[in-house]
Amino acid sequence: MGECEAVTTERTAGRAANLRLEKMIREAGVSHKRLAHRLNEICLAEGITSDYTHTSVVNWSRRGMRPRWPVPRHLCTVLAESLGRPVSLADIGMESAAADRSVGLAFPRDQRQALAEAASYWSTVNRRNFLAAAPFAATAFSEPVTRWLVSPTEAVRPPFGVTTVGRTHIEELRAAADSARTWDSRFGGAAWKSRSLTEYLYERVTPLLRARYSERDGRDLFSVTAEMARLAGWTAFDSGRHQIAQRHYIQALRLAKAGGDIHLGSYILTTMAMQAMMRGFSSQAIDMAQGAFERVPAADPRVLGFAKLIEARAHAREGDARSASACLATAERFQERGSAEGPGERPWIDFFTRQRIVTDATEVFRDLGDPRSVFAWHALGSMPGEAFARSRGIRLSVLATAQVQQGNLDVGLRLDQESLGLFSRLQTVRGLDYIRIFTDSLRPWRRERTVLSYLSEVGGLAAGLPA
């Protein structure tokens, strides 16, 4: 074993032969020597010093040893090149590789490697308990955002699978995405919903990504898969699993690029900006929302309007009232333009209506400490009904904060207690973000008996929500 290999290989005591890796090597029809040579080439291109040989491959496949991260991922790439289809970490028996904490964060340039990365993430995410302790890192968005902004589309690489993807497969996936989107709009996200979407992506969609498809079907397959990955991220976000959501969003953005879908790519990037903003990284969120708007000026006007709406909210978090108001006005213009053009063929952006602008505008002016404008915007739209409990809970909490900002403590407490009840019923962790903003506004009255009683209720809700 060479010196370079010694520092990049883990010994795993008592491990048996890696039968899955051996099987994949046989299927690929590549020699151990050729595999090691190509692996060294990829490692060199990625700035990794390596000196793997045919002996290294024998160590991994027959003696239970394992190369350190990110080499397992590059090993998947080598095999994928020979097989003509994505290969995941699970396929080569290395799903528990040392770099599991990085799984799902990569945005590979190569399309086949990107499909393998997504499959690897979906195959492992529901079993990765340690990710619950991993922090959300806004810097993890840097590479994906940069690579998407450089080139938001790409050609579909010729597939070599056995199964053929047809229009019935595409329609099935679209129906599944529509169902998940409808469920979310009515009831909000939940941890189990995110997990079920991930299971569907891995068990049903991954085999299709490894199949044969025409260029048209391939693009549609990648686009609808990107939308489902975004939905999985959104439900994880709503249930407070931010590190899971972040990885889903990154994979969704990469799939949208593979599908050549500039509309969906811009929308996903804006969703990523929203997550960054909600996690306290409003400056980075502004940059991301601006990129989503500026990079694809030909995108659906509703997509561009949503980007400006999230940028407005991020400016409000920064205390920049002028920029927030300008972005809000731009969002209104694009929403009106989109409404005039009709719904089109993108149901995932149908939510961007006048009502959505009203909802977000109330949050903009809440964050700017302008309760009069909060109430003025609220008067322009209707309160979400009981059928949309999460949206109703959010609006009630925003109005409650505005009431307290005006000094109306009792009214604010009454409104937020109703909001608290809805969030408790929905088990939405994201609702706690709104509750925290409201409780911050209660500081001048923190010794009041009614406030202490309310804070006790909040503590009970937080304790009862899923971790």
Coordinates of C-alpha atoms in Angstrom, one line a residue, residues 122-423:
W122 CA -32.4 9.7 -0.7
S123 CA -31.2 6.2 0.1
T124 CA -29.6 7.3 3.4
V125 CA -31.3 10.4 4.7
N126 CA -34.1 8.8 6.6
R127 CA -31.6 6.6 8.5
R128 CA -29.2 9.4 9.3
N129 CA -30.0 10.3 12.9
F130 CA -26.8 12.3 13.3
L131 CA -28.1 14.9 10.7
A132 CA -30.6 16.0 13.4
A133 CA -27.6 17.5 15.2
A134 CA -26.0 19.0 12.1
P135 CA -26.4 22.8 11.9
F136 CA -27.8 24.7 9.0
A137 CA -24.9 26.3 7.2
A138 CA -25.7 29.1 4.8
T139 CA -22.2 28.7 3.3
A140 CA -23.2 25.2 2.1
F141 CA -25.3 27.0 -0.5
S142 CA -22.3 28.8 -2.0
E143 CA -21.2 26.1 -4.5
P144 CA -24.7 25.1 -5.7
V145 CA -25.8 28.7 -6.1
T146 CA -22.6 29.7 -8.0
R147 CA -22.7 26.7 -10.3
W148 CA -26.4 27.2 -11.1
L149 CA -25.9 30.9 -11.8
V150 CA -23.0 30.1 -14.1
S151 CA -25.2 27.7 -16.1
P152 CA -28.8 27.1 -15.1
T153 CA -29.3 24.5 -17.9
E154 CA -27.5 21.6 -19.6
A155 CA -27.9 19.0 -22.2
V156 CA -29.4 15.6 -21.3
R157 CA -26.7 12.9 -21.4
P158 CA -27.7 9.8 -23.3
P159 CA -28.9 7.1 -20.9
F160 CA -28.1 3.4 -21.1
G161 CA -30.6 1.8 -18.8
V162 CA -32.8 -1.2 -19.5
T163 CA -36.2 0.1 -18.5
T164 CA -37.7 2.8 -20.7
V165 CA -39.4 5.8 -19.2
G166 CA -42.6 6.8 -21.0
R167 CA -45.3 9.5 -20.6
T168 CA -47.2 7.3 -18.1
H169 CA -44.3 7.4 -15.7
I170 CA -44.1 11.2 -16.0
E171 CA -47.8 11.6 -15.4
E172 CA -47.6 9.4 -12.4
L173 CA -44.8 11.5 -10.9
R174 CA -46.7 14.7 -11.6
A175 CA -49.8 13.3 -9.9
A176 CA -47.8 12.4 -6.9
A177 CA -46.2 15.9 -6.8
D178 CA -49.7 17.5 -7.1
S179 CA -51.0 15.4 -4.3
A180 CA -48.1 16.3 -2.0
R181 CA -48.4 20.0 -2.8
T182 CA -52.1 20.0 -2.1
W183 CA -51.6 18.2 1.2
D184 CA -48.9 20.7 2.3
S185 CA -51.0 23.8 1.4
R186 CA -53.9 22.6 3.6
F187 CA -52.1 21.0 6.5
G188 CA -48.5 22.2 6.5
G189 CA -45.4 20.1 6.7
A190 CA -44.6 17.3 9.0
A191 CA -41.6 15.1 9.6
W192 CA -43.3 12.0 8.5
K193 CA -44.5 13.6 5.2
S194 CA -40.9 14.6 4.4
R195 CA -39.7 11.0 5.1
S196 CA -42.5 9.5 2.9
L197 CA -41.6 11.8 0.0
T198 CA -37.9 10.8 0.4
E199 CA -38.8 7.1 0.4
Y200 CA -40.9 7.7 -2.8
L201 CA -38.0 9.5 -4.4
Y202 CA -35.6 6.6 -3.7
E203 CA -37.8 3.6 -4.1
R204 CA -39.9 4.8 -7.1
V205 CA -38.0 7.6 -8.8
T206 CA -34.4 6.5 -8.5
P207 CA -34.9 3.4 -10.8
L208 CA -36.4 5.7 -13.4
L209 CA -33.4 8.0 -13.3
R210 CA -31.3 4.9 -14.2
A211 CA -33.6 4.0 -17.1
R212 CA -33.7 4.8 -20.8
Y213 CA -35.5 8.0 -21.9
S214 CA -35.8 10.3 -24.8
E215 CA -34.5 13.9 -24.4
R216 CA -38.0 15.2 -23.9
D217 CA -38.9 12.5 -21.4
G218 CA -35.5 12.9 -19.7
R219 CA -36.0 16.6 -19.2
D220 CA -39.6 16.1 -17.9
L221 CA -38.4 13.4 -15.6
F222 CA -35.6 15.6 -14.1
S223 CA -38.0 18.5 -13.7
V224 CA -40.8 16.7 -11.9
T225 CA -38.2 14.9 -9.7
A226 CA -36.7 18.3 -8.8
E227 CA -40.2 19.5 -7.8
M228 CA -40.7 16.5 -5.6
A229 CA -37.3 17.0 -4.0
R230 CA -38.2 20.6 -3.4
L231 CA -41.4 19.5 -1.7
A232 CA -39.5 17.0 0.5
G233 CA -37.2 19.9 1.5
W234 CA -40.2 22.2 2.2
T235 CA -41.9 19.7 4.4
A236 CA -38.6 19.1 6.2
F237 CA -38.2 22.9 6.6
D238 CA -41.7 23.2 8.0
S239 CA -41.0 20.5 10.6
G240 CA -37.8 22.1 11.7
R241 CA -35.4 19.7 10.1
H242 CA -33.4 22.4 8.4
Q243 CA -30.2 20.4 7.7
I244 CA -32.4 17.9 5.9
A245 CA -34.3 20.6 4.0
Q246 CA -31.1 22.3 2.9
R247 CA -29.8 19.1 1.2
H248 CA -33.1 18.4 -0.5
Y249 CA -33.1 21.9 -1.9
I250 CA -29.5 21.5 -3.3
Q251 CA -30.4 18.2 -5.0
A252 CA -33.6 19.8 -6.3
L253 CA -31.7 22.7 -7.8
R254 CA -29.2 20.3 -9.5
L255 CA -32.1 18.3 -11.0
A256 CA -33.8 21.4 -12.3
K257 CA -30.6 22.3 -14.1
A258 CA -30.4 18.7 -15.6
G259 CA -34.0 19.2 -16.8
G260 CA -33.1 22.6 -18.4
D261 CA -36.0 24.1 -16.4
I262 CA -35.0 27.8 -15.7
H263 CA -38.4 28.5 -14.2
L264 CA -38.2 25.8 -11.6
G265 CA -34.5 26.4 -10.9
S266 CA -35.2 30.1 -10.2
Y267 CA -38.1 29.1 -7.9
I268 CA -36.0 26.6 -6.0
L269 CA -33.2 29.1 -5.6
T270 CA -35.7 31.6 -4.1
T271 CA -36.9 28.9 -1.7
M272 CA -33.3 28.4 -0.6
A273 CA -33.1 32.1 -0.1
M274 CA -36.2 32.0 2.1
Q275 CA -34.7 29.3 4.2
A276 CA -31.5 31.3 4.6
M277 CA -33.5 34.3 5.6
M278 CA -35.6 32.4 8.2
R279 CA -32.4 31.0 9.7
G280 CA -31.0 34.5 10.2
F281 CA -28.9 34.9 7.1
S282 CA -30.8 37.7 5.5
S283 CA -27.9 39.3 3.7
Q284 CA -27.1 36.0 1.9
A285 CA -30.8 35.6 1.2
I286 CA -30.8 39.0 -0.6
D287 CA -28.0 37.8 -2.8
M288 CA -29.7 34.5 -3.6
A289 CA -33.0 36.1 -4.4
Q290 CA -31.4 38.7 -6.6
G291 CA -29.6 35.9 -8.5
A292 CA -32.8 34.0 -9.0
F293 CA -34.4 37.1 -10.5
E294 CA -31.6 38.5 -12.6
R295 CA -30.1 35.3 -14.0
V296 CA -33.2 34.1 -15.9
P297 CA -35.2 37.2 -17.0
A298 CA -37.3 35.1 -19.4
A299 CA -38.7 33.0 -16.5
D300 CA -42.4 32.9 -15.7
P301 CA -43.3 36.3 -14.3
R302 CA -44.8 34.7 -11.2
V303 CA -41.4 33.0 -10.5
L304 CA -39.7 36.4 -10.9
G305 CA -42.3 38.1 -8.7
F306 CA -41.8 35.5 -6.0
A307 CA -38.0 36.1 -6.0
K308 CA -38.7 39.8 -5.5
L309 CA -41.2 39.1 -2.7
I310 CA -38.6 37.1 -0.8
E311 CA -36.0 39.7 -1.4
A312 CA -38.4 42.2 0.1
R313 CA -38.7 40.1 3.2
A314 CA -35.0 39.8 3.5
H315 CA -34.5 43.5 3.2
A316 CA -37.1 44.0 6.0
R317 CA -35.1 41.6 8.2
E318 CA -32.1 43.9 7.5
G319 CA -34.2 47.0 8.5
D320 CA -34.0 48.5 5.0
A321 CA -37.5 49.8 4.5
R322 CA -36.8 51.6 1.2
S323 CA -35.4 48.5 -0.6
A324 CA -38.1 46.3 0.9
S325 CA -40.8 48.6 -0.4
A326 CA -39.2 48.8 -3.8
C327 CA -39.0 45.0 -4.1
L328 CA -42.6 44.6 -2.9
A329 CA -43.8 47.0 -5.6
T330 CA -41.8 45.0 -8.2
A331 CA -43.3 41.7 -6.9
E332 CA -46.8 43.2 -7.3
R333 CA -46.1 44.2 -10.9
F334 CA -44.9 40.7 -11.9
Q335 CA -47.8 39.1 -10.1
E336 CA -50.3 41.2 -12.1
R337 CA -48.4 40.3 -15.3
G338 CA -48.5 36.7 -14.5
S339 CA -52.2 36.8 -13.6
A340 CA -52.9 38.4 -16.9
E341 CA -51.0 35.7 -18.8
G342 CA -53.0 32.9 -17.1
P343 CA -52.0 29.9 -15.0
G344 CA -49.9 28.2 -17.7
E345 CA -48.3 24.8 -17.2
R346 CA -46.6 25.3 -13.9
P347 CA -49.0 24.4 -11.0
W348 CA -46.2 24.7 -8.5
I349 CA -46.2 28.5 -8.8
D350 CA -50.0 28.9 -8.8
F351 CA -49.8 29.9 -5.1
F352 CA -48.3 33.2 -6.1
T353 CA -51.4 35.3 -6.1
R354 CA -52.4 38.7 -4.8
Q355 CA -53.3 37.0 -1.5
R356 CA -49.8 35.7 -1.1
I357 CA -48.3 39.1 -1.6
V358 CA -50.7 40.5 1.0
T359 CA -49.6 37.7 3.4
D360 CA -45.9 38.4 3.0
A361 CA -46.3 42.2 3.0
T362 CA -47.7 41.9 6.5
E363 CA -44.6 40.1 7.5
V364 CA -42.4 42.7 5.8
F365 CA -43.9 45.6 7.8
R366 CA -44.0 43.6 11.0
D367 CA -40.3 43.1 10.7
L368 CA -39.9 46.8 10.0
G369 CA -41.8 47.7 13.1
D370 CA -44.6 49.4 11.2
P371 CA -47.9 48.0 12.6
R372 CA -50.1 50.5 10.7
S373 CA -48.9 49.2 7.4
V374 CA -49.4 45.6 8.7
F375 CA -53.0 46.4 9.3
A376 CA -53.4 48.3 6.0
W377 CA -52.0 45.4 4.0
H378 CA -54.1 42.9 6.0
A379 CA -57.3 44.8 5.0
L380 CA -56.4 44.3 1.3
G381 CA -56.9 40.5 1.5
S382 CA -59.0 38.0 3.4
M383 CA -57.9 36.0 6.4
P384 CA -57.0 32.4 5.3
G385 CA -59.8 30.0 6.2
E386 CA -59.8 27.0 8.4
A387 CA -59.0 24.8 5.4
F388 CA -55.6 26.4 5.3
A389 CA -54.7 26.2 9.0
R390 CA -51.0 26.9 8.7
S391 CA -51.5 30.1 6.7
R392 CA -54.2 31.2 9.1
G393 CA -51.9 30.5 12.1
I394 CA -49.1 32.5 10.6
R395 CA -51.3 35.5 9.8
L396 CA -52.8 35.5 13.3
S397 CA -49.3 35.5 14.8
V398 CA -48.2 38.4 12.5
L399 CA -51.3 40.4 13.5
A400 CA -50.7 39.6 17.1
T401 CA -47.2 41.0 17.0
A402 CA -48.4 44.2 15.2
Q403 CA -51.1 44.7 17.9
V404 CA -48.4 44.4 20.7
Q405 CA -46.2 46.8 18.7
Q406 CA -49.1 49.3 19.0
G407 CA -49.4 48.6 22.7
N408 CA -52.5 46.5 22.5
L409 CA -51.3 43.6 24.8
D410 CA -54.6 41.9 25.5
V411 CA -55.7 41.9 21.8
G412 CA -52.2 40.6 20.8
L413 CA -52.3 37.8 23.4
R414 CA -55.8 36.7 22.3
L415 CA -54.8 36.5 18.6
D416 CA -51.6 34.6 19.3
Q417 CA -53.2 32.1 21.6
E418 CA -55.5 31.2 18.7
S419 CA -52.4 30.9 16.5
L420 CA -50.7 28.8 19.1
G421 CA -53.6 26.4 19.1
L422 CA -53.4 25.9 15.3
F423 CA -49.6 25.4 15.4

